[in-house]
Amino acid sequence: MPPEVHHSGAEPAILPTLKRFLPYLWPKDSPGLRGRLTLSGLLVLLAKGGALLVPFAYKAVVDRMSGDTPGALAIILLLVGAYILARFAGVAFDSLRRVAFERVGQTATHRLASRTFEHLHKLSLRYHLSRRTGEVTKVVERGTKTIDTMIYFLLFNIAPTVVELVVVLVVFYMKLGIGSVLATVFMVWLYIFFTRKVTDWRNHLRQEMNDLDTRAIGRSVDSLLNYETVKYFGAEDRETARYSHAVQTYARAAEKSENSLGFLNIGQAFITNAMMLGAMLYTVWLWDSGDLTVGDLVLVNGLLMQLFRPLDLLGMVYRMIRQGLIDMAAMFDLMDTEPEIVDAPGALPLAVEHGRVEFQDVRFAYHEDRTILHGISFAVPAGHTLALVGPSGAGKSTIGRLLFRFYDPQSGRILIDGQDIAQVQQASLRDQIGIVPQDTVLFNDTIGYNIAYGKHGATGDEVEEAARGAAIDGFIAQLPQGYDTQVGERGLKLSGGEKQRVAIARTLLKNPPILILDEATSALDSRTEDAIQETLDRIARRRTTLIVAHRLSTVTHADEIIVLDHGRIAERGNHAALLAQDGLYAEMWRRQAEERETQQAAE
């Protein structure tokens, strides 16, 4: 069974996750993108440098205006201009960084999303039948969307903040001594420690709040969907009470979550203001002693304000990075899921010259404790038609899946023109086989698109010819938008019979040498079935055809009919021979004949 796609509750290690991501951010095959990333890093440093120059320029202006440093008015005006220029440079370089980096981030997102999507299509049918589709798509969506967030906070928030902290510590060491450096380091550590602990607590509260919100919404939707049942039992007050309790519980959790934000902000403000108070008192004391100027007081204040600005966002940054790591790790876990069916080393393309299909003692089980096929052997000569019939669960459709190599048998071989399909390229194998499935699922696009899907680059004339062959051209001609008519999600705007005819047209357009008809007319009325059956009979004459059927009347023309029962061949022969045996096939024939007679009498 495939693994679950959700990630464990443990926080993933940052270095292994980032190591997986870095090749997308620093692609070896794209020096232009690497140059943009380098330029972005340089612009970050220039922006931070411009921002850090602001307090120094402000200090120089204040010193000259206060008389601590004599200077002419012109010099003061120049310093004011430098102060404004430094402020502008900080904003300008940061904006240029965004322009330079945008293509890098978008390209990394595009490549990672495309690689993940490609990998999902390589995974086996077993995985896709067992997956939760919504969960898988959410993992991919979250993993790709978090890339920009991770890049921004790691490269353009945390890294510049570290640089800024180093500059502040150097200035403090030069101006205030080693004691101020140690005090600043301790206060920053305390700020980070406090923010992380409280943020972890808040994340737990927020998760609880979200769960309760989901539960409250679920209660309301469930109650409204069962409106008639509520009315039948006069349970309006009961439902209102249940919903009110759910909403009240959510309100209490939301209140606790919001209050925790206030506690976080108060704690952060206390630490930063305590740091500011200590630094400013110490600076004033040194000024009073004559060791510092008034401008130095402004400088210390400006540097601390610069440092506090990114620290104020630390709680959000930590939460976003932690969630981003979880989302990216979940997507990488998905990408690490190994495909069950892979091409053999050195596999060659399948070469179909005649189209003979042969099963040799094939045994297969979806699960170890339940065997579906017990040593099935048969051969379909080129251009012949073989029908597979039998009760539900006998293994008829499984044979078609094995022929497409959606699964590999536990033992035995499947051959096409003498070539073991396990030793050829999967793409070439599936290119030579067409199928009209029992349950037709269409893309949420136009009818024309869904028919043309059978052949890449098909022309409009080819699509229309295939539609005529499937007896759906008349229906399409009656639609206002014709072949441009939207079929809706999974083709739900079409009836079952119309979807089946689209599937038949799609396979006619593919024009494969080997054809599988898996209950190809099961969703059609008897009149339409007769019309399409004639078309299917005609195209099958030129192909090797396997028919999986429940209605025996659709396979009487087959060259050979195999009756499966509990994964074994119970009977085989043509229609007349099987009726003469008076076995399982004859019993099924009589029962279906009685059903047809009853249905015709009712009509």
Coordinates of C-alpha atoms in Angstrom, one line a residue:
M1 CA 0.0 0.0 0.0
P2 CA 1.3 3.5 -0.7
P3 CA 2.3 5.7 2.3
E4 CA 0.0 8.4 3.6
V5 CA 0.9 11.7 2.2
H6 CA 0.6 13.7 5.4
H7 CA 3.7 14.6 7.3
S8 CA 4.4 13.5 10.8
G9 CA 3.9 15.9 13.6
A10 CA 7.6 16.2 14.3
E11 CA 9.2 19.3 13.0
P12 CA 11.5 18.4 10.0
A13 CA 15.2 19.1 10.1
I14 CA 15.9 22.4 8.4
L15 CA 19.2 21.5 6.7
P16 CA 18.1 18.3 4.9
T17 CA 14.9 20.0 3.7
L18 CA 16.8 23.1 2.4
K19 CA 19.4 20.8 0.8
R20 CA 16.7 19.2 -1.2
F21 CA 15.4 22.6 -2.3
L22 CA 18.7 24.5 -3.0
P23 CA 19.1 22.9 -6.5
Y24 CA 15.9 24.5 -7.6
L25 CA 17.0 27.9 -6.2
W26 CA 20.6 27.6 -7.6
P27 CA 20.1 25.6 -10.9
K28 CA 23.3 24.4 -12.5
D29 CA 21.8 24.6 -16.0
S30 CA 20.8 28.3 -15.7
P31 CA 23.7 30.7 -15.1
G32 CA 21.3 33.6 -15.7
L33 CA 19.1 32.7 -12.7
R34 CA 22.2 32.1 -10.5
G35 CA 23.4 35.6 -11.5
R36 CA 20.0 37.1 -10.6
L37 CA 20.2 35.4 -7.2
T38 CA 23.7 36.7 -6.6
L39 CA 22.6 40.2 -7.6
S40 CA 19.6 39.9 -5.2
G41 CA 22.0 39.0 -2.4
L42 CA 24.2 42.0 -3.2
L43 CA 21.1 44.3 -3.4
V44 CA 20.0 43.0 0.0
L45 CA 23.3 44.0 1.5
L46 CA 23.2 47.4 -0.2
A47 CA 19.7 48.0 1.1
K48 CA 20.7 47.0 4.6
G49 CA 23.8 49.2 4.3
G50 CA 21.6 52.1 3.2
A51 CA 19.3 51.6 6.2
L52 CA 22.3 51.3 8.6
L53 CA 23.8 54.6 7.3
V54 CA 20.7 56.5 8.3
P55 CA 21.5 56.6 12.1
F56 CA 25.1 57.6 11.3
A57 CA 23.9 60.4 9.0
Y58 CA 21.4 61.5 11.7
K59 CA 24.2 61.4 14.3
A60 CA 26.4 63.7 12.2
V61 CA 23.6 66.2 11.7
V62 CA 22.6 66.3 15.3
D63 CA 26.3 66.7 16.4
R64 CA 26.8 69.7 14.2
M65 CA 23.5 71.3 15.1
S66 CA 24.1 70.8 18.8
G67 CA 27.6 72.3 18.7
D68 CA 29.4 69.1 19.7
T69 CA 31.0 69.2 16.3
P70 CA 31.4 72.6 14.7
G71 CA 30.4 73.0 11.1
A72 CA 29.0 75.4 8.6
L73 CA 25.3 75.5 7.5
A74 CA 26.3 74.1 4.1
I75 CA 27.8 71.0 5.7
I76 CA 24.8 70.5 7.8
L77 CA 22.5 70.7 4.8
L78 CA 24.7 68.2 3.0
L79 CA 24.5 65.8 5.9
V80 CA 20.7 66.2 5.9
G81 CA 20.8 65.3 2.2
A82 CA 22.9 62.3 2.9
Y83 CA 20.4 61.2 5.6
I84 CA 17.5 61.4 3.1
L85 CA 19.6 59.7 0.4
A86 CA 20.4 56.8 2.8
R87 CA 16.7 56.4 3.6
F88 CA 15.9 56.4 -0.1
A89 CA 18.7 54.0 -1.0
G90 CA 17.4 51.5 1.5
V91 CA 14.0 51.4 -0.1
A92 CA 15.3 51.6 -3.7
F93 CA 17.8 48.7 -3.3
D94 CA 15.1 46.6 -1.6
S95 CA 12.7 47.2 -4.4
L96 CA 15.4 46.4 -7.0
R97 CA 16.1 43.2 -5.1
R98 CA 12.5 42.2 -5.5
V99 CA 12.7 42.8 -9.3
A100 CA 15.9 40.9 -9.7
F101 CA 14.8 37.9 -7.6
E102 CA 11.2 37.5 -8.9
R103 CA 12.2 35.3 -11.8
V104 CA 14.4 33.2 -9.6
G105 CA 11.5 32.5 -7.2
Q106 CA 8.9 31.9 -9.9
T107 CA 11.2 29.6 -11.9
A108 CA 12.0 27.5 -8.7
T109 CA 8.3 27.2 -8.0
H110 CA 7.5 26.2 -11.6
R111 CA 10.3 23.6 -11.7
L112 CA 9.4 22.0 -8.4
A113 CA 5.7 22.0 -9.1
S114 CA 6.3 20.4 -12.6
R115 CA 8.7 17.8 -11.2
T116 CA 6.1 16.8 -8.5
F117 CA 3.3 16.7 -11.0
E118 CA 5.4 14.5 -13.3
H119 CA 6.2 12.2 -10.5
L120 CA 2.6 11.8 -9.5
H121 CA 1.8 10.5 -13.0
K122 CA 4.7 8.0 -12.7
L123 CA 3.2 6.5 -9.5
S124 CA 1.3 3.2 -9.9
L125 CA -2.5 2.8 -10.2
R126 CA -2.5 1.1 -6.8
Y127 CA -1.2 4.4 -5.3
H128 CA -3.8 6.5 -7.0
L129 CA -6.7 4.2 -6.1
S130 CA -5.6 4.4 -2.5
R131 CA -4.8 8.1 -2.3
R132 CA -6.9 10.9 -1.0
T133 CA -6.9 13.2 -4.0
G134 CA -7.7 16.4 -2.1
E135 CA -4.9 15.7 0.4
V136 CA -2.3 15.0 -2.4
T137 CA -3.2 18.2 -4.3
K138 CA -3.1 20.2 -1.0
V139 CA 0.3 18.9 -0.2
V140 CA 1.6 19.9 -3.7
E141 CA -0.2 23.3 -3.4
R142 CA 1.2 24.1 0.0
G143 CA 4.7 22.8 -0.8
T144 CA 5.0 25.0 -3.9
K145 CA 3.4 28.1 -2.4
T146 CA 5.7 28.0 0.6
I147 CA 8.8 28.4 -1.6
D148 CA 8.5 32.2 -1.9
T149 CA 7.8 32.5 1.8
M150 CA 10.8 30.4 2.8
I151 CA 13.1 32.2 0.4
Y152 CA 11.9 35.7 1.5
F153 CA 12.2 35.0 5.2
L154 CA 15.4 33.0 5.1
L155 CA 17.4 35.1 2.6
F156 CA 15.8 38.5 2.9
N157 CA 14.7 38.7 6.5
I158 CA 16.7 36.5 8.8
A159 CA 20.1 36.8 7.0
P160 CA 19.9 40.6 6.8
T161 CA 18.9 40.7 10.5
V162 CA 22.0 38.7 11.4
V163 CA 24.1 41.1 9.4
E164 CA 22.4 44.1 11.1
L165 CA 23.0 42.5 14.5
V166 CA 26.7 42.1 13.8
V167 CA 27.0 45.8 12.8
V168 CA 25.1 46.9 15.9
L169 CA 27.4 44.8 18.1
V170 CA 30.5 46.2 16.5
V171 CA 29.3 49.8 16.9
F172 CA 28.3 49.1 20.5
Y173 CA 31.7 47.6 21.2
M174 CA 33.4 50.7 19.8
K175 CA 31.1 53.2 21.5
L176 CA 29.9 51.5 24.7
G177 CA 32.4 48.7 25.4
I178 CA 32.2 44.9 25.7
G179 CA 29.5 45.0 28.5
S180 CA 26.9 46.5 26.2
V181 CA 27.7 43.9 23.6
L182 CA 27.2 41.0 26.0
A183 CA 24.0 42.7 27.3
T184 CA 22.6 43.1 23.8
V185 CA 23.4 39.4 22.9
F186 CA 21.7 38.3 26.1
M187 CA 18.6 40.4 25.4
V188 CA 18.3 39.2 21.8
W189 CA 18.7 35.6 22.9
L190 CA 16.0 36.2 25.5
Y191 CA 13.7 37.8 22.9
I192 CA 14.1 34.8 20.5
F193 CA 13.7 32.3 23.3
F194 CA 10.5 33.9 24.6
T195 CA 9.1 34.4 21.1
R196 CA 9.7 30.8 20.1
K197 CA 8.1 29.4 23.3
V198 CA 5.0 31.6 23.2
T199 CA 4.6 31.0 19.4
D200 CA 4.7 27.2 19.9
W201 CA 2.0 27.6 22.5
R202 CA 0.0 29.9 20.2
N203 CA 0.3 27.4 17.3
H204 CA -1.3 24.7 19.5
L205 CA -4.1 27.1 20.5
R206 CA -4.6 28.1 16.9
Q207 CA -4.8 24.5 15.7
E208 CA -7.4 23.8 18.3
M209 CA -9.3 26.9 17.2
N210 CA -9.2 25.8 13.6
D211 CA -10.4 22.3 14.4
L212 CA -13.3 23.7 16.4
D213 CA -14.2 26.0 13.5
T214 CA -14.2 23.1 11.1
R215 CA -16.4 21.1 13.5
A216 CA -18.9 24.0 13.8
I217 CA -19.1 24.4 10.0
G218 CA -19.5 20.7 9.6
R219 CA -22.4 20.7 12.2
S220 CA -24.2 23.5 10.3
V221 CA -23.8 22.0 6.9
D222 CA -24.8 18.5 8.1
S223 CA -27.9 19.9 9.7
L224 CA -28.9 21.9 6.7
L225 CA -28.3 19.0 4.3
N226 CA -30.6 16.9 6.5
Y227 CA -33.3 19.6 6.6
E228 CA -36.1 17.2 5.9
T229 CA -35.0 14.8 8.6
V230 CA -34.8 17.6 11.1
K231 CA -38.4 18.6 10.2
Y232 CA -39.6 15.0 10.3
F233 CA -38.5 14.6 13.9
G234 CA -39.2 18.2 15.1
A235 CA -35.6 18.6 16.1
E236 CA -35.0 22.3 15.2
D237 CA -34.3 23.3 18.8
R238 CA -32.0 20.3 19.3
E239 CA -30.0 21.2 16.1
T240 CA -29.8 24.8 17.2
A241 CA -28.5 23.8 20.6
R242 CA -25.8 21.5 19.0
Y243 CA -24.7 24.3 16.6
S244 CA -24.7 26.9 19.4
H245 CA -22.6 24.7 21.6
A246 CA -20.1 24.2 18.7
V247 CA -19.9 27.9 18.0
Q248 CA -19.5 28.8 21.7
T249 CA -16.7 26.3 22.1
Y250 CA -15.0 27.9 19.0
A251 CA -15.5 31.4 20.4
R252 CA -13.8 30.4 23.7
A253 CA -10.8 29.0 21.8
A254 CA -10.6 32.0 19.5
E255 CA -10.7 34.3 22.6
K256 CA -7.8 32.3 24.1
S257 CA -5.8 32.5 20.9
E258 CA -6.2 36.2 20.5
N259 CA -5.4 36.8 24.2
S260 CA -2.2 34.8 23.7
L261 CA -1.2 37.3 20.9
G262 CA -1.6 40.1 23.4
F263 CA 0.6 38.2 25.9
L264 CA 3.2 37.7 23.2
N265 CA 3.2 41.4 22.2
I266 CA 3.5 42.6 25.8
G267 CA 6.4 40.2 26.5
Q268 CA 8.2 41.3 23.3
A269 CA 7.6 44.9 24.1
F270 CA 8.9 44.5 27.6
I271 CA 12.1 42.9 26.5
T272 CA 12.8 45.4 23.7
N273 CA 12.0 48.4 25.8
A274 CA 14.1 47.1 28.7
M275 CA 17.0 46.8 26.2
M276 CA 16.3 50.3 25.0
L277 CA 16.1 51.7 28.5
G278 CA 19.3 50.1 29.6
A279 CA 21.2 51.2 26.4
M280 CA 19.8 54.8 26.5
L281 CA 20.6 55.2 30.3
Y282 CA 24.1 54.0 29.8
T283 CA 24.5 56.3 26.8
V284 CA 23.3 59.3 28.7
W285 CA 25.6 58.5 31.5
L286 CA 28.6 58.4 29.1
W287 CA 27.4 61.6 27.5
D288 CA 27.3 63.2 30.9
S289 CA 30.8 62.0 31.5
G290 CA 31.9 63.7 28.3
D291 CA 32.7 60.4 26.5
L292 CA 29.9 60.6 24.0
T293 CA 28.1 63.3 22.0
V294 CA 24.3 64.0 21.6
G295 CA 24.6 62.4 18.2
D296 CA 25.9 59.2 19.7
L297 CA 22.7 59.0 21.7
V298 CA 20.7 59.4 18.5
L299 CA 22.9 56.8 16.8
V300 CA 22.4 54.2 19.5
N301 CA 18.6 54.8 19.5
G302 CA 18.5 54.6 15.7
L303 CA 20.5 51.3 15.6
L304 CA 18.3 49.7 18.2
M305 CA 15.2 50.8 16.3
Q306 CA 16.6 49.3 13.1
L307 CA 17.3 46.0 15.0
F308 CA 13.9 45.9 16.7
R309 CA 12.0 46.3 13.4
P310 CA 12.7 42.8 12.1
L311 CA 12.7 41.3 15.6
D312 CA 9.1 42.5 16.0
L313 CA 8.2 40.1 13.1
L314 CA 10.1 37.2 14.6
G315 CA 7.0 35.4 15.9
M316 CA 5.4 35.5 12.5
V317 CA 8.7 34.6 10.7
Y318 CA 9.3 31.6 13.0
R319 CA 5.8 30.4 12.5
M320 CA 5.9 30.7 8.7
I321 CA 9.3 29.1 8.5
R322 CA 8.3 26.2 10.7
Q323 CA 5.1 25.7 8.7
G324 CA 7.0 26.1 5.4
L325 CA 9.5 23.4 6.5
I326 CA 6.6 21.0 7.3
D327 CA 4.9 21.7 3.9
M328 CA 8.1 21.3 1.9
A329 CA 9.0 18.1 3.8
A330 CA 5.6 16.7 3.1
M331 CA 6.0 17.4 -0.6
F332 CA 9.5 15.9 -0.7
D333 CA 8.0 12.8 1.1
L334 CA 5.5 12.6 -1.8
M335 CA 8.3 12.9 -4.3
D336 CA 10.3 10.1 -2.5
T337 CA 7.4 7.6 -3.0
E338 CA 8.8 5.1 -5.4
P339 CA 6.7 4.0 -8.5
E340 CA 5.6 0.4 -8.3
I341 CA 5.8 -0.1 -12.1
V342 CA 9.1 1.0 -13.7
D343 CA 10.7 0.2 -17.0
A344 CA 13.3 -2.5 -16.9
P345 CA 16.9 -1.4 -17.4
G346 CA 17.6 -1.1 -21.2
A347 CA 13.9 -1.6 -22.1
L348 CA 13.2 -1.2 -25.8
P349 CA 10.0 0.2 -27.4
L350 CA 7.3 -2.4 -28.1
A351 CA 7.3 -3.3 -31.8
V352 CA 3.8 -4.4 -32.9
E353 CA 3.8 -6.2 -36.2
H354 CA 0.7 -8.4 -36.0
G355 CA -0.9 -7.8 -32.5
R356 CA -1.0 -11.3 -31.1
V357 CA -1.7 -11.2 -27.3
E358 CA -0.9 -14.0 -25.0
F359 CA -1.2 -14.7 -21.3
Q360 CA 1.0 -17.5 -19.9
D361 CA 0.0 -18.9 -16.5
V362 CA -0.7 -15.4 -15.1
R363 CA -1.3 -15.2 -11.3
F364 CA -2.2 -11.9 -9.7
A365 CA -3.4 -10.5 -6.4
Y366 CA -4.1 -6.9 -5.4
H367 CA -3.4 -8.0 -1.8
E368 CA -1.5 -11.0 -0.6
D369 CA -4.5 -12.5 1.1
R370 CA -6.8 -12.3 -1.9
T371 CA -5.8 -13.8 -5.2
I372 CA -7.7 -12.5 -8.2
L373 CA -6.3 -14.6 -11.1
H374 CA -5.2 -18.2 -10.6
G375 CA -2.9 -19.2 -13.5
I376 CA -4.8 -17.7 -16.5
S377 CA -3.5 -18.8 -19.9
F378 CA -4.9 -17.8 -23.3
A379 CA -3.9 -16.4 -26.7
V380 CA -5.6 -14.0 -29.0
P381 CA -4.3 -14.3 -32.6
A382 CA -3.7 -11.1 -34.5
G383 CA -7.0 -9.7 -35.8
H384 CA -9.2 -12.0 -33.7
T385 CA -11.7 -11.1 -31.0
L386 CA -11.7 -12.7 -27.5
A387 CA -14.5 -12.1 -25.1
L388 CA -14.2 -12.3 -21.3
V389 CA -17.4 -12.9 -19.4
G390 CA -18.4 -14.1 -16.0
P391 CA -19.9 -13.0 -12.7
S392 CA -18.8 -9.7 -11.0
G393 CA -15.4 -10.1 -9.3
A394 CA -14.2 -12.9 -11.5
G395 CA -11.2 -10.9 -12.7
K396 CA -12.3 -9.7 -16.1
S397 CA -11.3 -6.1 -15.8
T398 CA -8.1 -7.1 -14.0
I399 CA -6.9 -8.7 -17.2
G400 CA -7.2 -5.4 -19.1
R401 CA -5.3 -3.6 -16.3
L402 CA -2.5 -6.2 -16.5
L403 CA -2.3 -5.8 -20.3
F404 CA -1.8 -2.0 -19.9
R405 CA 0.8 -2.9 -17.2
F406 CA -0.9 -0.9 -14.5
Y407 CA 0.2 -3.8 -12.3
D408 CA 2.7 -6.6 -12.7
P409 CA 1.6 -10.2 -12.1
Q410 CA 3.1 -12.2 -9.2
S411 CA 4.0 -14.9 -11.7
G412 CA 3.5 -15.7 -15.4
R413 CA 4.1 -13.6 -18.5
I414 CA 2.1 -11.4 -20.8
L415 CA 3.3 -11.3 -24.4
I416 CA 2.5 -9.1 -27.4
D417 CA 3.9 -10.5 -30.6
G418 CA 6.2 -12.6 -28.5
Q419 CA 7.6 -9.6 -26.5
D420 CA 7.2 -9.7 -22.7
I421 CA 5.5 -6.5 -21.8
A422 CA 7.5 -6.3 -18.6
Q423 CA 10.6 -5.8 -20.7
V424 CA 9.4 -3.0 -23.0
Q425 CA 8.9 0.7 -22.4
Q426 CA 5.6 1.4 -20.8
A427 CA 4.9 4.4 -23.0
S428 CA 5.3 2.4 -26.2
L429 CA 3.1 -0.4 -24.8
R430 CA 0.2 1.9 -23.9
D431 CA 0.6 3.7 -27.2
Q432 CA -0.4 0.5 -29.0
I433 CA -3.5 -0.3 -26.9
G434 CA -6.8 1.5 -26.9
I435 CA -9.6 1.1 -24.4
V436 CA -13.3 2.1 -24.0
P437 CA -13.7 1.8 -20.2
Q438 CA -16.9 1.0 -18.4
D439 CA -16.7 4.1 -16.2
T440 CA -15.8 7.0 -18.5
V441 CA -14.3 10.0 -16.9
L442 CA -13.9 13.2 -19.0
F443 CA -11.8 16.3 -18.5
N444 CA -13.5 19.5 -17.5
D445 CA -13.1 20.9 -21.0
T446 CA -14.9 20.8 -24.3
I447 CA -16.3 17.8 -26.1
G448 CA -13.9 18.4 -28.9
Y449 CA -10.9 18.4 -26.5
N450 CA -12.0 15.2 -24.9
I451 CA -12.3 13.4 -28.3
A452 CA -9.1 14.9 -29.5
Y453 CA -7.3 13.6 -26.4
G454 CA -7.1 10.2 -28.2
K455 CA -4.5 11.6 -30.6
H456 CA -2.1 14.4 -29.9
G457 CA -2.3 17.1 -32.6
A458 CA -5.5 15.7 -34.1
T459 CA -7.2 17.9 -36.7
G460 CA -10.8 19.0 -36.6
D461 CA -11.7 16.7 -39.5
E462 CA -10.2 13.7 -37.7
V463 CA -12.2 14.6 -34.5
E464 CA -15.5 14.9 -36.5
E465 CA -14.8 11.6 -38.3
A466 CA -14.3 9.8 -34.9
A467 CA -17.5 11.4 -33.6
R468 CA -19.4 10.0 -36.6
G469 CA -17.9 6.6 -36.0
A470 CA -19.2 6.7 -32.4
A471 CA -22.6 7.9 -33.4
I472 CA -22.3 11.1 -31.4
D473 CA -22.0 13.6 -34.2
G474 CA -25.8 14.1 -34.4
F475 CA -25.9 15.0 -30.7
I476 CA -23.0 17.4 -31.0
A477 CA -24.6 19.1 -34.0
Q478 CA -27.7 19.9 -31.9
L479 CA -25.6 21.7 -29.2
P480 CA -25.4 25.5 -29.6
Q481 CA -21.6 25.5 -29.2
G482 CA -21.0 22.2 -31.0
Y483 CA -17.6 20.7 -30.3
D484 CA -16.8 23.7 -28.0
T485 CA -19.5 22.7 -25.5
Q486 CA -18.1 22.3 -22.0
V487 CA -18.8 18.9 -20.5
G488 CA -18.3 19.9 -16.8
E489 CA -16.2 18.4 -14.1
R490 CA -15.7 14.6 -14.8
G491 CA -18.2 15.1 -17.7
L492 CA -21.2 15.5 -15.4
K493 CA -23.0 17.7 -17.9
L494 CA -23.4 14.7 -20.2
S495 CA -25.5 11.6 -19.7
G496 CA -23.8 8.2 -19.1
G497 CA -24.5 7.2 -22.7
E498 CA -23.1 10.4 -24.1
K499 CA -19.9 10.1 -22.1
Q500 CA -19.5 6.5 -23.3
R501 CA -19.8 7.6 -26.9
V502 CA -17.2 10.3 -26.3
A503 CA -14.9 7.6 -25.0
I504 CA -15.5 5.4 -28.0
A505 CA -14.8 8.3 -30.4
R506 CA -11.6 9.1 -28.4
T507 CA -10.4 5.5 -28.9
L508 CA -11.4 5.5 -32.6
L509 CA -9.2 8.5 -33.1
K510 CA -6.3 6.8 -31.4
N511 CA -6.7 3.9 -33.9
P512 CA -4.6 1.3 -32.0
P513 CA -3.8 -2.2 -33.2
I514 CA -5.0 -3.7 -29.9
L515 CA -8.4 -2.8 -28.5
I516 CA -10.0 -3.4 -25.1
L517 CA -13.8 -2.9 -24.8
D518 CA -14.5 -3.0 -21.1
E519 CA -18.4 -2.9 -20.9
A520 CA -18.1 -0.4 -23.8
T521 CA -21.9 -0.1 -24.3
S522 CA -23.0 -0.7 -20.7
A523 CA -24.4 2.8 -20.2
L524 CA -26.3 3.0 -23.5
D525 CA -29.9 2.3 -24.3
S526 CA -30.7 -0.7 -26.6
R527 CA -31.2 1.4 -29.7
T528 CA -28.0 3.3 -29.3
E529 CA -26.2 0.1 -28.3
D530 CA -27.2 -1.6 -31.5
A531 CA -25.9 1.4 -33.6
I532 CA -22.6 1.6 -31.8
Q533 CA -22.1 -2.2 -31.6
E534 CA -22.1 -2.3 -35.4
T535 CA -19.3 0.3 -35.4
L536 CA -17.4 -1.6 -32.8
D537 CA -17.8 -4.8 -34.7
R538 CA -16.5 -3.1 -37.8
I539 CA -13.3 -1.6 -36.2
A540 CA -12.6 -4.8 -34.3
R541 CA -12.2 -6.8 -37.5
R542 CA -9.0 -5.0 -38.2
R543 CA -7.6 -5.3 -34.6
T544 CA -6.8 -7.7 -31.9
T545 CA -9.8 -7.2 -29.6
L546 CA -10.5 -8.1 -26.0
I547 CA -14.1 -7.6 -24.9
V548 CA -15.1 -7.5 -21.2
A549 CA -18.8 -7.9 -21.2
H550 CA -21.7 -8.5 -18.9
R551 CA -24.4 -8.6 -21.7
L552 CA -23.7 -11.8 -23.5
S553 CA -25.7 -10.6 -26.5
T554 CA -22.8 -8.2 -27.3
V555 CA -20.1 -11.0 -27.6
T556 CA -21.9 -13.7 -29.7
H557 CA -19.7 -12.8 -32.7
A558 CA -16.4 -13.3 -30.8
D559 CA -13.9 -15.8 -32.2
E560 CA -13.5 -17.2 -28.6
I561 CA -15.3 -16.6 -25.4
I562 CA -13.7 -17.3 -22.0
V563 CA -15.9 -17.7 -19.0
L564 CA -14.1 -16.7 -15.8
D565 CA -15.3 -17.8 -12.4
H566 CA -13.4 -16.8 -9.2
G567 CA -10.2 -16.0 -11.2
R568 CA -10.1 -19.3 -13.1
I569 CA -11.2 -20.3 -16.6
A570 CA -14.4 -22.2 -16.2
E571 CA -15.3 -22.6 -19.9
R572 CA -14.0 -21.5 -23.2
G573 CA -15.2 -21.8 -26.8
N574 CA -17.4 -19.8 -29.3
H575 CA -21.0 -18.9 -28.6
A576 CA -22.5 -22.0 -30.1
A577 CA -20.1 -24.4 -28.4
L578 CA -20.6 -22.9 -25.0
L579 CA -24.4 -23.1 -25.3
A580 CA -24.0 -26.8 -26.3
Q581 CA -21.9 -27.4 -23.1
D582 CA -25.0 -26.3 -21.1
G583 CA -22.7 -25.0 -18.3
L584 CA -22.2 -21.6 -16.6
Y585 CA -22.3 -19.7 -19.9
A586 CA -25.6 -21.3 -21.0
E587 CA -27.1 -20.6 -17.5
M588 CA -26.1 -16.9 -17.8
W589 CA -27.5 -16.7 -21.3
R590 CA -30.9 -18.1 -20.3
R591 CA -31.1 -15.8 -17.3
Q592 CA -30.3 -12.7 -19.4
A593 CA -32.8 -13.8 -22.1
E594 CA -35.5 -14.0 -19.4
E595 CA -34.6 -10.5 -18.2
R596 CA -34.8 -9.1 -21.8
E597 CA -38.2 -10.7 -22.2
T598 CA -39.4 -9.2 -19.0
Q599 CA -38.1 -5.8 -19.9
Q600 CA -39.7 -5.9 -23.4
A601 CA -43.0 -6.9 -21.9
A602 CA -42.8 -4.0 -19.4
E603 CA -42.2 -1.6 -22.3

